[in-house]
Amino acid sequence: MSNQMLTPPTLSVKTAGREHLLNQQGKVIWFTGLSGSGKSTLANALELQLHQQGKHTFLLDGDILRQGLNQDLGFSDKDRTENIRRVAHIAKLMMDAGLIVICAFISPFELERQLARTLAGDGRFIEVYLNTPIEACEKRDVKGLYQNARAGKLGNLSGIGSNYEIPANAEVTIDTSQTSVTEAVKKILTFIKM
Amino acid sequence: MSNQMLTPPTLSVKTAGREHLLNQQGKVIWFTGLSGSGKSTLANALELQLHQQGKHTFLLDGDILRQGLNQDLGFSDKDRTENIRRVAHIAKLMMDAGLIVICAFISPFELERQLARTLAGDGRFIEVYLNTPIEACEKRDVKGLYQNARAGKLGNLSGIGSNYEIPANAEVTIDTSQTSVTEAVKKILTFIKM
């Protein structure tokens, strides 16, 4: 038995029909950046704003998914890759459901971000790169991760023991050490014309 | 670095808010049964009916997911378990988005179906067991899988080379060799009061 032997069914209800019913177009808004760069905070503020406008949204957050679906994955390059591969597919499925899907993941590698973009399709994927300097992220250090990494107690932290590849094609770039949450959300909403 | 060191954020938009906006309650309707028992056909007909009523739905189909998110998985007991574990989590996420999520998976093992039920929570999970006799499934054999299995060319087919555990707690049981698609959909809609 192999996946190549399967014949996927043709479904009657399509994305367009779901979007018509929801009165909106599905999208993926993808936040990428170092730990402490402000991804979860901004994603949450953005979702709240969209929700209050009556938009149908869902937020996929890295730390939340790692306690459920992705609890089997660690922080090696291989596991980080698989982490984002799964999320890219789930974001696409939810977008096909007609939702505005907001993703908040370090997502350190260009290849997986590219996969997420390709799956969502042109014009439906908005990459928001938080280029907050690592010094500012480290100063916040809400989770104590940088302190542990500097003390040599924690390997694999993106930007210290693990690589973070700067996005080449981000639609929006924000340094949250220079921009308030309100301004940042406004910038993204202006970009997506909402 | 480990998942236990993470501090998942508290999100502002909750399931109740999303459901209020969608004017419906999220649910998981889970079809289980042998290959050829009618899962995809019924799931599709049910989704179409709900969609035409203005309900917001999504259909997760085993054969479709195995070409995308779950393309890395085969048909060993271990991979079948992982296949359903992932789907159980995704169905829960989509239900939290407020959607009526329809799942069509052989899902041969009670433990993973139980996981899906536990994640969705009481009263939100409706298990539909298609107890179509294997002889009827084999007679249909839309994908030619039974023929190959009987010829010894195909291992791991549920009901022949791989185990299928009969559901202990299905909310609805339908034999599609005795019940028409229209009647079957009506039976499920009556059960979920829609």
PDB file of C-alpha atoms in Angstrom, chain A residues 37-179:
ATOM      1  CA  SER A  37      10.838  39.765  18.340  1.00  0.00           C
ATOM      2  CA  GLY A  38       7.119  40.259  19.026  1.00  0.00           C
ATOM      3  CA  LYS A  39       5.442  37.636  16.823  1.00  0.00           C
ATOM      4  CA  SER A  40       2.819  36.347  19.273  1.00  0.00           C
ATOM      5  CA  THR A  41       2.030  39.817  20.602  1.00  0.00           C
ATOM      6  CA  LEU A  42       1.503  41.294  17.139  1.00  0.00           C
ATOM      7  CA  ALA A  43      -0.335  38.244  15.813  1.00  0.00           C
ATOM      8  CA  ASN A  44      -2.713  38.413  18.749  1.00  0.00           C
ATOM      9  CA  ALA A  45      -3.313  42.161  18.374  1.00  0.00           C
ATOM     10  CA  LEU A  46      -3.875  41.749  14.634  1.00  0.00           C
ATOM     11  CA  GLU A  47      -6.353  38.924  15.127  1.00  0.00           C
ATOM     12  CA  LEU A  48      -8.288  40.916  17.719  1.00  0.00           C
ATOM     13  CA  GLN A  49      -8.534  43.873  15.349  1.00  0.00           C
ATOM     14  CA  LEU A  50      -9.718  41.714  12.438  1.00  0.00           C
ATOM     15  CA  HIS A  51     -12.171  39.866  14.677  1.00  0.00           C
ATOM     16  CA  GLN A  52     -13.659  43.147  15.836  1.00  0.00           C
ATOM     17  CA  GLN A  53     -14.128  44.065  12.172  1.00  0.00           C
ATOM     18  CA  GLY A  54     -16.208  40.901  11.804  1.00  0.00           C
ATOM     19  CA  LYS A  55     -13.537  38.943   9.940  1.00  0.00           C
ATOM     20  CA  HIS A  56     -13.212  35.184  10.414  1.00  0.00           C
ATOM     21  CA  THR A  57      -9.715  34.367  11.616  1.00  0.00           C
ATOM     22  CA  PHE A  58      -7.569  31.740  13.248  1.00  0.00           C
ATOM     23  CA  LEU A  59      -4.192  32.081  14.914  1.00  0.00           C
ATOM     24  CA  LEU A  60      -1.607  29.313  14.686  1.00  0.00           C
ATOM     25  CA  ASP A  61       1.107  29.938  17.264  1.00  0.00           C
ATOM     26  CA  GLY A  62       4.391  28.024  17.423  1.00  0.00           C
ATOM     27  CA  ASP A  63       4.486  27.590  21.187  1.00  0.00           C
ATOM     28  CA  ILE A  64       0.855  26.420  21.282  1.00  0.00           C
ATOM     29  CA  LEU A  65       1.289  23.902  18.448  1.00  0.00           C
ATOM     30  CA  ARG A  66       4.400  22.496  20.087  1.00  0.00           C
ATOM     31  CA  GLN A  67       2.215  21.451  23.039  1.00  0.00           C
ATOM     32  CA  GLY A  68      -0.217  19.600  20.752  1.00  0.00           C
ATOM     33  CA  LEU A  69       0.171  18.576  17.120  1.00  0.00           C
ATOM     34  CA  ASN A  70       3.933  19.167  17.087  1.00  0.00           C
ATOM     35  CA  GLN A  71       4.762  17.876  20.564  1.00  0.00           C
ATOM     36  CA  ASP A  72       6.761  15.071  18.925  1.00  0.00           C
ATOM     37  CA  LEU A  73       9.235  17.567  17.421  1.00  0.00           C
ATOM     38  CA  GLY A  74      12.342  19.091  18.976  1.00  0.00           C
ATOM     39  CA  PHE A  75      14.624  21.909  17.839  1.00  0.00           C
ATOM     40  CA  SER A  76      17.117  20.245  15.529  1.00  0.00           C
ATOM     41  CA  ASP A  77      17.229  21.674  11.995  1.00  0.00           C
ATOM     42  CA  LYS A  78      15.344  18.581  10.817  1.00  0.00           C
ATOM     43  CA  ASP A  79      12.576  18.967  13.389  1.00  0.00           C
ATOM     44  CA  ARG A  80      12.278  22.713  12.809  1.00  0.00           C
ATOM     45  CA  THR A  81      11.865  21.976   9.120  1.00  0.00           C
ATOM     46  CA  GLU A  82       9.131  19.401   9.803  1.00  0.00           C
ATOM     47  CA  ASN A  83       7.462  21.778  12.275  1.00  0.00           C
ATOM     48  CA  ILE A  84       7.067  24.448   9.597  1.00  0.00           C
ATOM     49  CA  ARG A  85       6.233  21.969   6.814  1.00  0.00           C
ATOM     50  CA  ARG A  86       3.218  20.785   8.808  1.00  0.00           C
ATOM     51  CA  VAL A  87       2.131  24.317   9.673  1.00  0.00           C
ATOM     52  CA  ALA A  88       2.425  25.414   6.032  1.00  0.00           C
ATOM     53  CA  HIS A  89      -0.005  22.647   5.040  1.00  0.00           C
ATOM     54  CA  ILE A  90      -2.417  23.375   7.894  1.00  0.00           C
ATOM     55  CA  ALA A  91      -2.414  27.101   7.101  1.00  0.00           C
ATOM     56  CA  LYS A  92      -3.280  26.239   3.499  1.00  0.00           C
ATOM     57  CA  LEU A  93      -6.158  23.963   4.578  1.00  0.00           C
ATOM     58  CA  MET A  94      -7.547  26.669   6.870  1.00  0.00           C
ATOM     59  CA  MET A  95      -7.180  29.264   4.124  1.00  0.00           C
ATOM     60  CA  ASP A  96      -9.147  26.927   1.848  1.00  0.00           C
ATOM     61  CA  ALA A  97     -11.817  26.932   4.561  1.00  0.00           C
ATOM     62  CA  GLY A  98     -12.027  30.684   3.849  1.00  0.00           C
ATOM     63  CA  LEU A  99     -10.292  31.879   6.991  1.00  0.00           C
ATOM     64  CA  ILE A 100      -7.701  34.598   7.473  1.00  0.00           C
ATOM     65  CA  VAL A 101      -4.992  32.483   9.056  1.00  0.00           C
ATOM     66  CA  ILE A 102      -2.389  34.257  11.170  1.00  0.00           C
ATOM     67  CA  CYS A 103       0.803  32.265  11.790  1.00  0.00           C
ATOM     68  CA  ALA A 104       3.399  33.127  14.426  1.00  0.00           C
ATOM     69  CA  PHE A 105       6.483  30.940  14.123  1.00  0.00           C
ATOM     70  CA  ILE A 106      10.225  31.680  14.319  1.00  0.00           C
ATOM     71  CA  SER A 107      10.329  29.762  10.998  1.00  0.00           C
ATOM     72  CA  PRO A 108      14.071  30.301  10.601  1.00  0.00           C
ATOM     73  CA  PHE A 109      14.574  28.716   7.175  1.00  0.00           C
ATOM     74  CA  GLU A 110      13.750  30.330   3.831  1.00  0.00           C
ATOM     75  CA  LEU A 111      12.859  27.006   2.195  1.00  0.00           C
ATOM     76  CA  GLU A 112       9.927  26.272   4.531  1.00  0.00           C
ATOM     77  CA  ARG A 113       8.668  29.836   4.422  1.00  0.00           C
ATOM     78  CA  GLN A 114       8.805  29.482   0.643  1.00  0.00           C
ATOM     79  CA  LEU A 115       6.780  26.263   0.878  1.00  0.00           C
ATOM     80  CA  ALA A 116       4.119  28.061   2.937  1.00  0.00           C
ATOM     81  CA  ARG A 117       4.040  30.835   0.319  1.00  0.00           C
ATOM     82  CA  THR A 118       3.790  28.416  -2.595  1.00  0.00           C
ATOM     83  CA  LEU A 119       0.994  26.403  -0.964  1.00  0.00           C
ATOM     84  CA  ALA A 120      -1.055  29.517  -0.174  1.00  0.00           C
ATOM     85  CA  GLY A 121      -0.519  30.920  -3.652  1.00  0.00           C
ATOM     86  CA  ASP A 122       0.295  34.351  -5.002  1.00  0.00           C
ATOM     87  CA  GLY A 123      -1.418  37.324  -3.448  1.00  0.00           C
ATOM     88  CA  ARG A 124      -2.767  35.273  -0.566  1.00  0.00           C
ATOM     89  CA  PHE A 125       0.453  34.999   1.438  1.00  0.00           C
ATOM     90  CA  ILE A 126       1.690  37.997   3.404  1.00  0.00           C
ATOM     91  CA  GLU A 127       5.045  37.511   5.076  1.00  0.00           C
ATOM     92  CA  VAL A 128       5.665  39.846   7.986  1.00  0.00           C
ATOM     93  CA  TYR A 129       9.314  39.868   9.013  1.00  0.00           C
ATOM     94  CA  LEU A 130      10.005  41.195  12.487  1.00  0.00           C
ATOM     95  CA  ASN A 131      13.574  42.439  12.196  1.00  0.00           C
ATOM     96  CA  THR A 132      13.768  43.494  15.827  1.00  0.00           C
ATOM     97  CA  PRO A 133      17.519  43.457  16.663  1.00  0.00           C
ATOM     98  CA  ILE A 134      18.636  40.455  18.698  1.00  0.00           C
ATOM     99  CA  GLU A 135      19.839  42.832  21.451  1.00  0.00           C
ATOM    100  CA  ALA A 136      16.266  44.068  21.904  1.00  0.00           C
ATOM    101  CA  CYS A 137      14.879  40.501  21.844  1.00  0.00           C
ATOM    102  CA  GLU A 138      17.480  39.486  24.398  1.00  0.00           C
ATOM    103  CA  LYS A 139      16.675  42.446  26.640  1.00  0.00           C
ATOM    104  CA  ARG A 140      13.003  41.400  26.711  1.00  0.00           C
ATOM    105  CA  ASP A 141      13.796  37.693  27.176  1.00  0.00           C
ATOM    106  CA  VAL A 142      10.263  36.990  28.431  1.00  0.00           C
ATOM    107  CA  LYS A 143      10.909  33.262  28.547  1.00  0.00           C
ATOM    108  CA  GLY A 144      14.472  33.405  29.895  1.00  0.00           C
ATOM    109  CA  LEU A 145      15.704  31.589  26.787  1.00  0.00           C
ATOM    110  CA  TYR A 146      18.511  34.013  25.880  1.00  0.00           C
ATOM    111  CA  GLN A 147      19.866  33.978  29.437  1.00  0.00           C
ATOM    112  CA  ASN A 148      20.048  30.193  29.339  1.00  0.00           C
ATOM    113  CA  ALA A 149      21.584  30.206  25.874  1.00  0.00           C
ATOM    114  CA  ARG A 150      24.302  32.674  26.896  1.00  0.00           C
ATOM    115  CA  ALA A 151      25.012  30.564  29.984  1.00  0.00           C
ATOM    116  CA  GLY A 152      25.536  27.586  27.673  1.00  0.00           C
ATOM    117  CA  LYS A 153      22.556  25.768  29.185  1.00  0.00           C
ATOM    118  CA  LEU A 154      20.464  25.973  26.018  1.00  0.00           C
ATOM    119  CA  GLY A 155      21.479  24.969  22.523  1.00  0.00           C
ATOM    120  CA  ASN A 156      19.538  25.514  19.318  1.00  0.00           C
ATOM    121  CA  LEU A 157      18.108  28.970  20.072  1.00  0.00           C
ATOM    122  CA  SER A 158      17.588  30.757  16.753  1.00  0.00           C
ATOM    123  CA  GLY A 159      20.098  33.588  16.376  1.00  0.00           C
ATOM    124  CA  ILE A 160      22.559  32.073  18.876  1.00  0.00           C
ATOM    125  CA  GLY A 161      23.015  28.292  18.612  1.00  0.00           C
ATOM    126  CA  SER A 162      20.827  27.867  15.535  1.00  0.00           C
ATOM    127  CA  ASN A 163      20.664  29.736  12.240  1.00  0.00           C
ATOM    128  CA  TYR A 164      18.032  32.306  11.263  1.00  0.00           C
ATOM    129  CA  GLU A 165      17.873  33.083   7.550  1.00  0.00           C
ATOM    130  CA  ILE A 166      16.781  36.652   6.823  1.00  0.00           C
ATOM    131  CA  PRO A 167      13.639  36.665   4.620  1.00  0.00           C
ATOM    132  CA  ALA A 168      14.347  37.729   1.054  1.00  0.00           C
ATOM    133  CA  ASN A 169      10.780  38.609   0.025  1.00  0.00           C
ATOM    134  CA  ALA A 170       8.842  39.767   3.081  1.00  0.00           C
ATOM    135  CA  GLU A 171       5.808  41.895   2.186  1.00  0.00           C
ATOM    136  CA  VAL A 172       6.058  43.835   5.458  1.00  0.00           C
ATOM    137  CA  THR A 173       9.085  44.408   7.705  1.00  0.00           C
ATOM    138  CA  ILE A 174       8.720  45.769  11.220  1.00  0.00           C
ATOM    139  CA  ASP A 175      11.223  46.450  13.997  1.00  0.00           C
ATOM    140  CA  THR A 176       9.142  46.221  17.158  1.00  0.00           C
ATOM    141  CA  SER A 177      11.827  47.983  19.190  1.00  0.00           C
ATOM    142  CA  GLN A 178      11.030  51.087  17.115  1.00  0.00           C
ATOM    143  CA  THR A 179       7.323  50.588  16.310  1.00  0.00           C
TER     144      THR A 179
END
